[in-house]
Structures are given as C-alpha cells and as structure tokens.
Short mmCIF file of N, CA and C in Angstrom, two decimals:
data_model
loop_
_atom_site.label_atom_id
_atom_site.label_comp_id
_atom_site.label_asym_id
_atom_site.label_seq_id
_atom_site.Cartn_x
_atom_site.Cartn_y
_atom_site.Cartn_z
N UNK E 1 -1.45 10.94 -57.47
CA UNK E 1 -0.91 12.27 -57.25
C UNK E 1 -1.25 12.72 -55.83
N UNK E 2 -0.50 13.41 -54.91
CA UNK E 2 -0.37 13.95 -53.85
C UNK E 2 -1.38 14.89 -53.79
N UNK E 3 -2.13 15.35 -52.59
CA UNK E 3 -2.72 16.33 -52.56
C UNK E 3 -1.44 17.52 -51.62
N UNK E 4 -2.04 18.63 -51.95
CA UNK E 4 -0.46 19.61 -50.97
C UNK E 4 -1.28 18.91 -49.42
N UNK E 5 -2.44 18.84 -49.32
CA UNK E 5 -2.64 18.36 -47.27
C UNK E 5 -1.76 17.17 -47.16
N UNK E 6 -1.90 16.72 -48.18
CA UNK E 6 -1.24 14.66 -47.60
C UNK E 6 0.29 15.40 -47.56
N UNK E 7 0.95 15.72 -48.31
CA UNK E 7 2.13 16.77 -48.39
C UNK E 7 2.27 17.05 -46.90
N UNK E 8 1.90 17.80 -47.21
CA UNK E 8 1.77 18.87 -44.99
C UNK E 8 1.83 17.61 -44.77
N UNK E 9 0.49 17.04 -44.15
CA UNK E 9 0.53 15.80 -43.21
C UNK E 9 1.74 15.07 -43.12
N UNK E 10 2.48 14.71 -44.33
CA UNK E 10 3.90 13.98 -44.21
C UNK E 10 4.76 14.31 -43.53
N UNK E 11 4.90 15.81 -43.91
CA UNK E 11 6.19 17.01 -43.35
C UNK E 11 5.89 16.69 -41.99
N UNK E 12 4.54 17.54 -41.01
CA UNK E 12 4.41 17.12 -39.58
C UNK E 12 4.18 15.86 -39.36
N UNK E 13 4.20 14.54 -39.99
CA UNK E 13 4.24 13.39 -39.28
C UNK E 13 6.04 13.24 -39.19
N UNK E 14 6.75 13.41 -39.89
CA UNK E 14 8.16 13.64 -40.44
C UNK E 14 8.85 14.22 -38.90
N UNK E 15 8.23 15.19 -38.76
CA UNK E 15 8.63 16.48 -37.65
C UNK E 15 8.42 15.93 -36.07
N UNK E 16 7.32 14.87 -35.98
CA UNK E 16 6.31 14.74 -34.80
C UNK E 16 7.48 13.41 -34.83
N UNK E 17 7.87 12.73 -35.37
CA UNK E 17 8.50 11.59 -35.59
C UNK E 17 10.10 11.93 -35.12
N UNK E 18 10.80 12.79 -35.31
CA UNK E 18 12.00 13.23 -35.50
C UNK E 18 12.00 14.14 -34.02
N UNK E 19 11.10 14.89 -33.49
CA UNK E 19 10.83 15.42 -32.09
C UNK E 19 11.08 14.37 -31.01
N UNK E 20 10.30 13.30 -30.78
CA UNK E 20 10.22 12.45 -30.39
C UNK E 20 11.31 11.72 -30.19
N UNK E 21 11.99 11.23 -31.30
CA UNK E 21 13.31 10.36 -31.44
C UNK E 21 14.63 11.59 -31.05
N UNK E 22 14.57 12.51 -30.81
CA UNK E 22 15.37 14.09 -29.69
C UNK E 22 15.05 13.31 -28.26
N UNK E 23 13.58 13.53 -27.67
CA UNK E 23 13.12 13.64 -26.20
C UNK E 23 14.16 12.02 -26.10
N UNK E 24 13.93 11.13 -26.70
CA UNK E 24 14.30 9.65 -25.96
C UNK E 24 15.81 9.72 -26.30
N UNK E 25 16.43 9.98 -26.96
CA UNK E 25 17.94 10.80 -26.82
C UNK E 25 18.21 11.55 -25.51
N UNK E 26 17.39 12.38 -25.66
CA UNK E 26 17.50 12.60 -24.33
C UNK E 26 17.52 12.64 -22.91
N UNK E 27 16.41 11.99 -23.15
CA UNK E 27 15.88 11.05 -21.71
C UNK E 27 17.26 10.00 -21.13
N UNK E 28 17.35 9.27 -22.64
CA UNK E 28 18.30 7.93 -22.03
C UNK E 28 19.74 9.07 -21.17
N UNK E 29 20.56 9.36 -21.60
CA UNK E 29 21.30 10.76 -21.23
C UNK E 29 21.09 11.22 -19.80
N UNK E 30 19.38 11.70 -19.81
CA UNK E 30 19.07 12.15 -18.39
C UNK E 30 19.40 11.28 -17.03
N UNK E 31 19.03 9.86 -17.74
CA UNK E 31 18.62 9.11 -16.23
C UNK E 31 19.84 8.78 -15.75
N UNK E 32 21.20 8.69 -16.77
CA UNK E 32 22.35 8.48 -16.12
C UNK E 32 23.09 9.47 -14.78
N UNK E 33 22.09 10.82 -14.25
CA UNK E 33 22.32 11.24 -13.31
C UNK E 33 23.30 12.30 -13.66
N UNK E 34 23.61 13.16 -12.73
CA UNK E 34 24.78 14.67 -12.98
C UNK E 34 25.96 13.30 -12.56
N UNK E 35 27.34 14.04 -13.06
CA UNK E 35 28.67 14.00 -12.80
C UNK E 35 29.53 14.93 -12.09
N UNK E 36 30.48 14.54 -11.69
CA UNK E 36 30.89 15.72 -11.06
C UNK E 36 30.89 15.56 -9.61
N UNK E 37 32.35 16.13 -8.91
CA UNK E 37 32.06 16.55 -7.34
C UNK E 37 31.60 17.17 -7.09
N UNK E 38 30.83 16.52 -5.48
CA UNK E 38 30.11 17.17 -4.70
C UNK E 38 30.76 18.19 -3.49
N UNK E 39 30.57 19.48 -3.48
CA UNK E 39 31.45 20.55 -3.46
C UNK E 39 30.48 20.73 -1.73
N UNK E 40 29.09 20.57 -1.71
CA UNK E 40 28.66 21.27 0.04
C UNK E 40 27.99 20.14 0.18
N UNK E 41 28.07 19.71 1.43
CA UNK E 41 27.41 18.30 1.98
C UNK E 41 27.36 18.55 3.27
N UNK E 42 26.38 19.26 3.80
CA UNK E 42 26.21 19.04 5.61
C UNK E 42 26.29 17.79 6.45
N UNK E 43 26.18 16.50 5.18
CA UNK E 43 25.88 15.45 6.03
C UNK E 43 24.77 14.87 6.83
N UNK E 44 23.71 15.38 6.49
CA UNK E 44 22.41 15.32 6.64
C UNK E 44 21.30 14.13 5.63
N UNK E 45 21.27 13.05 6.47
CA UNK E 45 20.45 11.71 5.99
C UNK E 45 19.41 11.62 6.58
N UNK E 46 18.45 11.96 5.19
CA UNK E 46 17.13 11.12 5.68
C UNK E 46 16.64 10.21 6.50
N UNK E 47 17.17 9.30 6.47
CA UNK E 47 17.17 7.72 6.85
C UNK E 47 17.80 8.44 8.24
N UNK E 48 18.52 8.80 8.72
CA UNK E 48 19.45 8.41 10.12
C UNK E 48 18.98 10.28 10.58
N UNK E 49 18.87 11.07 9.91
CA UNK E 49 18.44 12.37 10.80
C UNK E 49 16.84 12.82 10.53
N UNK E 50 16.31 12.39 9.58
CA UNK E 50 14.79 12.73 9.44
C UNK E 50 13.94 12.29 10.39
N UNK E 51 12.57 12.01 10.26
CA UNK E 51 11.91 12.38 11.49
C UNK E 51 11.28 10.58 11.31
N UNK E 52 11.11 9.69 12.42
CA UNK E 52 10.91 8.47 12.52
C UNK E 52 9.42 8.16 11.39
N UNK E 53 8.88 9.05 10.93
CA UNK E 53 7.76 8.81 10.31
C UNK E 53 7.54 9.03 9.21
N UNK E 54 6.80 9.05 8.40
CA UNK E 54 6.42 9.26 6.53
C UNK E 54 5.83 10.48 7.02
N UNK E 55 5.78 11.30 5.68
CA UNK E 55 4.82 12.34 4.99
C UNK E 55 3.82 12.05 4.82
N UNK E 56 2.75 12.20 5.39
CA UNK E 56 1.49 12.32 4.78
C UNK E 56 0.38 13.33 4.30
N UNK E 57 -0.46 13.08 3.73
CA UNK E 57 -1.58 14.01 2.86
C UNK E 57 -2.74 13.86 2.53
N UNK E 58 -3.74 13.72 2.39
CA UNK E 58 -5.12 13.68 2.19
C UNK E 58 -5.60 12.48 2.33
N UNK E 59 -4.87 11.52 1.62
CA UNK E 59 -4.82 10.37 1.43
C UNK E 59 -4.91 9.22 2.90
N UNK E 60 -4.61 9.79 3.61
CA UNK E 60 -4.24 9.22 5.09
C UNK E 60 -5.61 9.79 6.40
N UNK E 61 -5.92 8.52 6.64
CA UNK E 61 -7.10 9.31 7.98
C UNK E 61 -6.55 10.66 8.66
N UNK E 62 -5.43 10.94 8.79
CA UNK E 62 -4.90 11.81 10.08
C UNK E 62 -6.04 13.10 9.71
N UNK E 63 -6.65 14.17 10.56
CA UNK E 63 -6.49 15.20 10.88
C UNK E 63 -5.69 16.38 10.69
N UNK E 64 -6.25 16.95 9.39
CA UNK E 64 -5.13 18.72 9.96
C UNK E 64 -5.70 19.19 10.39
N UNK E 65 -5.74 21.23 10.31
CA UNK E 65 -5.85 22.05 11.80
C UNK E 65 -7.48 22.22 11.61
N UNK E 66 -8.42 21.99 12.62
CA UNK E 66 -9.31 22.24 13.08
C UNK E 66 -9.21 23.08 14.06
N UNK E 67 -10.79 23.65 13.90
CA UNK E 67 -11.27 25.15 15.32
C UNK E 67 -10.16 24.76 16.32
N UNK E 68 -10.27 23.73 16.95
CA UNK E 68 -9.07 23.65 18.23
C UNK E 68 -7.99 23.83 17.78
N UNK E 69 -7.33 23.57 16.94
CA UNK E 69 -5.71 24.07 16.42
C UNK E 69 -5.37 25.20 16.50
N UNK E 70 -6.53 25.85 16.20
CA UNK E 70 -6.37 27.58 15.50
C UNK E 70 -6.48 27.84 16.80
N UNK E 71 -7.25 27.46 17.71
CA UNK E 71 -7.63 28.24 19.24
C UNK E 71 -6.07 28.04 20.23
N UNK E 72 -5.64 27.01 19.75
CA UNK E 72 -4.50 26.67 20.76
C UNK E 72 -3.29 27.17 20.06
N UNK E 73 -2.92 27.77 18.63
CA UNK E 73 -1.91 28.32 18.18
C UNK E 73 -2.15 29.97 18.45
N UNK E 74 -3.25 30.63 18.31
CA UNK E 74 -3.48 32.04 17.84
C UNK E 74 -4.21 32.78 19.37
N UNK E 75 -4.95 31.55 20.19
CA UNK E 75 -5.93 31.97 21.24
C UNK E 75 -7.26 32.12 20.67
N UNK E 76 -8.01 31.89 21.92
CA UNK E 76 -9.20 32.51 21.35
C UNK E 76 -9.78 33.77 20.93
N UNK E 77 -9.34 34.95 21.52
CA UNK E 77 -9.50 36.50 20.53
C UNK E 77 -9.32 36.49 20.10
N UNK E 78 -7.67 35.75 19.39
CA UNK E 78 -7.52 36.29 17.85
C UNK E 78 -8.49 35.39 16.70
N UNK E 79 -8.84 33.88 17.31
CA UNK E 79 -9.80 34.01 15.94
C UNK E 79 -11.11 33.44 15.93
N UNK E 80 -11.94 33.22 17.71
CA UNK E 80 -13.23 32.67 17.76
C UNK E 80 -13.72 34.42 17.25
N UNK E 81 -14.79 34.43 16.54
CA UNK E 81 -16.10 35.04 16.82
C UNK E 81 -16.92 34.97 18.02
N UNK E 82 -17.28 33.46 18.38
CA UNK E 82 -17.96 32.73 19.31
C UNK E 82 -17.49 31.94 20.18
N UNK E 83 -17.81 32.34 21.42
CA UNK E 83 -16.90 30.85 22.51
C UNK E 83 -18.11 30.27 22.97
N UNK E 84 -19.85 30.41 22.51
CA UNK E 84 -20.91 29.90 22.94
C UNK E 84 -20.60 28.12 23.30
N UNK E 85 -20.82 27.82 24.49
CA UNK E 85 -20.90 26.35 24.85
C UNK E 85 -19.69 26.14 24.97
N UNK E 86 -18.40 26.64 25.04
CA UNK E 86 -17.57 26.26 24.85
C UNK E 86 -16.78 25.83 23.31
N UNK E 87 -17.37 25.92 22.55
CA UNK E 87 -17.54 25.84 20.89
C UNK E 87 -16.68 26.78 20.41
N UNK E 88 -16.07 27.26 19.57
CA UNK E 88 -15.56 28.05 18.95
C UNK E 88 -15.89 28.33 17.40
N UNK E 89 -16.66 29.18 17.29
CA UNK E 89 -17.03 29.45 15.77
C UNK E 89 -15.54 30.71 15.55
N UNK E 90 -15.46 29.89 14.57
CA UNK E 90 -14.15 30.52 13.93
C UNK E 90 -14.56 32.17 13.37
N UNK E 91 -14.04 33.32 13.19
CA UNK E 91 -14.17 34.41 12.51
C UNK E 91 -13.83 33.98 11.04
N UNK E 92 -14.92 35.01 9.69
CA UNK E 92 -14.41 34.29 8.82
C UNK E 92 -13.32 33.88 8.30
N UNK E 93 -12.61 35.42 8.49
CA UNK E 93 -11.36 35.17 7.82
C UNK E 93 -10.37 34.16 8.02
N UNK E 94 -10.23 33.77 9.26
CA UNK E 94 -9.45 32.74 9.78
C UNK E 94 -9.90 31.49 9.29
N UNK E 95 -11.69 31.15 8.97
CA UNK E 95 -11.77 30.07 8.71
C UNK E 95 -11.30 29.76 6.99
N UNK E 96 -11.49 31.25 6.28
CA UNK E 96 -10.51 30.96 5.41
C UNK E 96 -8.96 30.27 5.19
N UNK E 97 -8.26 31.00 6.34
CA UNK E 97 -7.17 31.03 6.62
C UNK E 97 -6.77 29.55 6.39
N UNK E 98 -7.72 28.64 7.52
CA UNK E 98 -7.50 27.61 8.02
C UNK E 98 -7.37 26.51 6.77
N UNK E 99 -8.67 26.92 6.37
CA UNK E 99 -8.84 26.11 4.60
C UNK E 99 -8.06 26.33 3.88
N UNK E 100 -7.30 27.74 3.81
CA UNK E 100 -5.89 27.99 2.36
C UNK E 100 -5.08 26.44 3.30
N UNK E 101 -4.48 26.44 4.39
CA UNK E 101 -3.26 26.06 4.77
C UNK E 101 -4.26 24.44 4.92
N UNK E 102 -5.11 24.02 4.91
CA UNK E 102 -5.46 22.61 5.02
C UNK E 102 -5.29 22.16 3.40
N UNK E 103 -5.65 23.16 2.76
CA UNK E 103 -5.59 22.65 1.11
C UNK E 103 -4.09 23.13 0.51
N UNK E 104 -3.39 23.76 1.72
CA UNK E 104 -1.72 23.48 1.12
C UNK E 104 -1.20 22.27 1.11
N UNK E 105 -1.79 21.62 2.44
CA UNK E 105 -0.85 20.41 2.96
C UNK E 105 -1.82 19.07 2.59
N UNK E 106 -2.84 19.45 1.71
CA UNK E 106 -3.78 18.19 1.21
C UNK E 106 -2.44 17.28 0.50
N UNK E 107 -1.39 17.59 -0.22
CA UNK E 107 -0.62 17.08 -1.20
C UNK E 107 0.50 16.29 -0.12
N UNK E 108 0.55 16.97 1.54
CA UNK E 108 1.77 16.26 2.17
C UNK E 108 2.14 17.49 2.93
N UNK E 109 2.89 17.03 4.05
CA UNK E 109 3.69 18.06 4.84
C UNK E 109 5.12 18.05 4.33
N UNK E 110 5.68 17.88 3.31
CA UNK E 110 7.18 17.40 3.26
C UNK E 110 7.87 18.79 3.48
N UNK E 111 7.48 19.90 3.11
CA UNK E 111 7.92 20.63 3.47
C UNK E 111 8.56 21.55 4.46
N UNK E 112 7.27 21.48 5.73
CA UNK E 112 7.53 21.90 7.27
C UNK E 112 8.46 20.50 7.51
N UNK E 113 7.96 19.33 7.04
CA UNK E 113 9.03 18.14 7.81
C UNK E 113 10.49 18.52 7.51
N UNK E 114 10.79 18.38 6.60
CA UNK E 114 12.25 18.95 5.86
C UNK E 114 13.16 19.65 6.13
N UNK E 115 12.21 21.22 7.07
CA UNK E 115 12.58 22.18 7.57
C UNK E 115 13.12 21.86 8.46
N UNK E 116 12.38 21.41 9.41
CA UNK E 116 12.48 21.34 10.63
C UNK E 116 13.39 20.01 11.02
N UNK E 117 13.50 18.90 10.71
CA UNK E 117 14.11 18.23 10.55
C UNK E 117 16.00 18.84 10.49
N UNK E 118 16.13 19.57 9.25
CA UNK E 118 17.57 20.07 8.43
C UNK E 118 17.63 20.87 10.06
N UNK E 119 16.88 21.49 10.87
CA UNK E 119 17.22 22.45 11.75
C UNK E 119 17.58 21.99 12.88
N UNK E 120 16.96 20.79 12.93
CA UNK E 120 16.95 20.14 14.11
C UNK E 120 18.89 19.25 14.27
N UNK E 121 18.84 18.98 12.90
CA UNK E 121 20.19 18.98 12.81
C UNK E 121 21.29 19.63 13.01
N UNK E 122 21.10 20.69 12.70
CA UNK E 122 22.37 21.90 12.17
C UNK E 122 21.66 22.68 13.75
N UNK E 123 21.13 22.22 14.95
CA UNK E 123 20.99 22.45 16.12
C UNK E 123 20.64 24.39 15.86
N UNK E 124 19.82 24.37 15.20
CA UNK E 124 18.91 25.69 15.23
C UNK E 124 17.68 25.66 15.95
N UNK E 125 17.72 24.92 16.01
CA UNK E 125 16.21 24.69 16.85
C UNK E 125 16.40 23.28 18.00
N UNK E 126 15.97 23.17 18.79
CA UNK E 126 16.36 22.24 20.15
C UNK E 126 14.75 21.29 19.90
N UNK E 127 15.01 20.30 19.94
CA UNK E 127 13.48 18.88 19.97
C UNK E 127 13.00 19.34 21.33
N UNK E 128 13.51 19.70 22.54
CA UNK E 128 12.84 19.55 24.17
C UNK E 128 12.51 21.04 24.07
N UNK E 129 12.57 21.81 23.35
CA UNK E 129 11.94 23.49 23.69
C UNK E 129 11.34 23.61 22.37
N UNK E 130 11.20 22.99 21.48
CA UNK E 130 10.44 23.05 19.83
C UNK E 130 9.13 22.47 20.03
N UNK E 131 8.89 21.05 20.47
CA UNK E 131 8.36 20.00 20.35
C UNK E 131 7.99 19.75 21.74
N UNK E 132 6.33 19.98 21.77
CA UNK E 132 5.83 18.96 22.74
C UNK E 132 6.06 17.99 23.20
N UNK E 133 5.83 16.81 22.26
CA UNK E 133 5.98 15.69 21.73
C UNK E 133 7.54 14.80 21.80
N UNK E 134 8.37 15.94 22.01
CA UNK E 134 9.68 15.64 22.51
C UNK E 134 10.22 14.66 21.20
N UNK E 135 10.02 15.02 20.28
CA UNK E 135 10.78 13.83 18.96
C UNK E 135 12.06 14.19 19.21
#
C-alpha cells in the first residue's frame, strides 16, 4: 500500500520529469536561430571593421587605470590629495572611483570596444583626433 508521501513524491517526480522534457523541446527549437528578414544592417563586421585586437579582462597580464591614468585623464587637482615626491596619492573618493570602474572591466572591455569601434565606422568619431595611438 502507498503511503500519500510516496503519492506526492510520484506526482513531483511526474512534474520534474514532464518540465524537463518542455525545456529540451524547447531548446532543440531555440538553436535553429530567428527566421525572417533582416530589415536594418549598417554593414558593420567585426572581423573587417572592429579593432585589430581581442577583449580582454582580468584574466590577461594587461594593466587597467592606475594613479597615473586618473592623473592624466582628470589632472592632478581634480584627484591627487598628494603630489609628495612626485607620487600621487589619490583622494578617496576617486580611489573609489577608480576601483568601481577597474572591477567593471575585470569581466572585459567589450563594451567601450564596441562603442567605439560602431563609431569609428559610422565616422562619428575620427581614429587621428580620438586616438593617440592612431588605430
């Protein structure tokens, strides 16, 4: 004889079983991609207009913004406290600042790349008056 729990237990193994066999219905469905014309296309390729290099993020030796970044984007009044020795002790808030936007881009820059990139295209922005670096 059944207890009513083994009961229940059946019903949600029943339920947990039947959920499941939905998601992979669905899934298979998903991966076949949207249909349909493509109605706005700037014409803008990764590969042939993006920027010669990968995204990177934490994961990678590079450097984000340190005391000198902040001194050469903002100056030094707006965010040394200290210019002792030539040194720059950051004010706190900024060294906050610095840490929100280093632990934005811990995950990758794809974002500013993306931007700037799509702009650089659609000639909103010029590479020889944007860019040091002249990309």
């Amino acid at each position: 004889m059944r207890t009513k729990f083994q009961a229940r237990l059946q019903i949600v193994i029943m339920l947990v079983v039947l959920l499941l066999m939905s998601f992979a219905l669905n899934s298979s469905t998903a991966a076949q991609g949207p249909s349909g014309e493509i109605v706005a296309d700037l014409g803008f390729r990764p590969e042939a207009n993006g920027f010669p290099f990968e995204n990177y993020g934490s994961d990678k030796p590079y450097t984000n913004l340190t005391p000198d970044e902040m001194r050469r984007l903002f100056g030094d009044a707006q965010v040394c406290a200290s210019t002792e020795g030539g040194q720059c002790i950051l004010h706190p808030q900024v060294e906050q600042m610095m840490k929100q936007w280093n632990d934005g881009m811990a995950g990758g820059h794809c974002y500013g790349f993306s931007v700037a990139a799509l702009r650089l295209y659609t000639n909103e922005i010029r590479a020889d008056s944007t860019f040091v670096c002249g990309l």
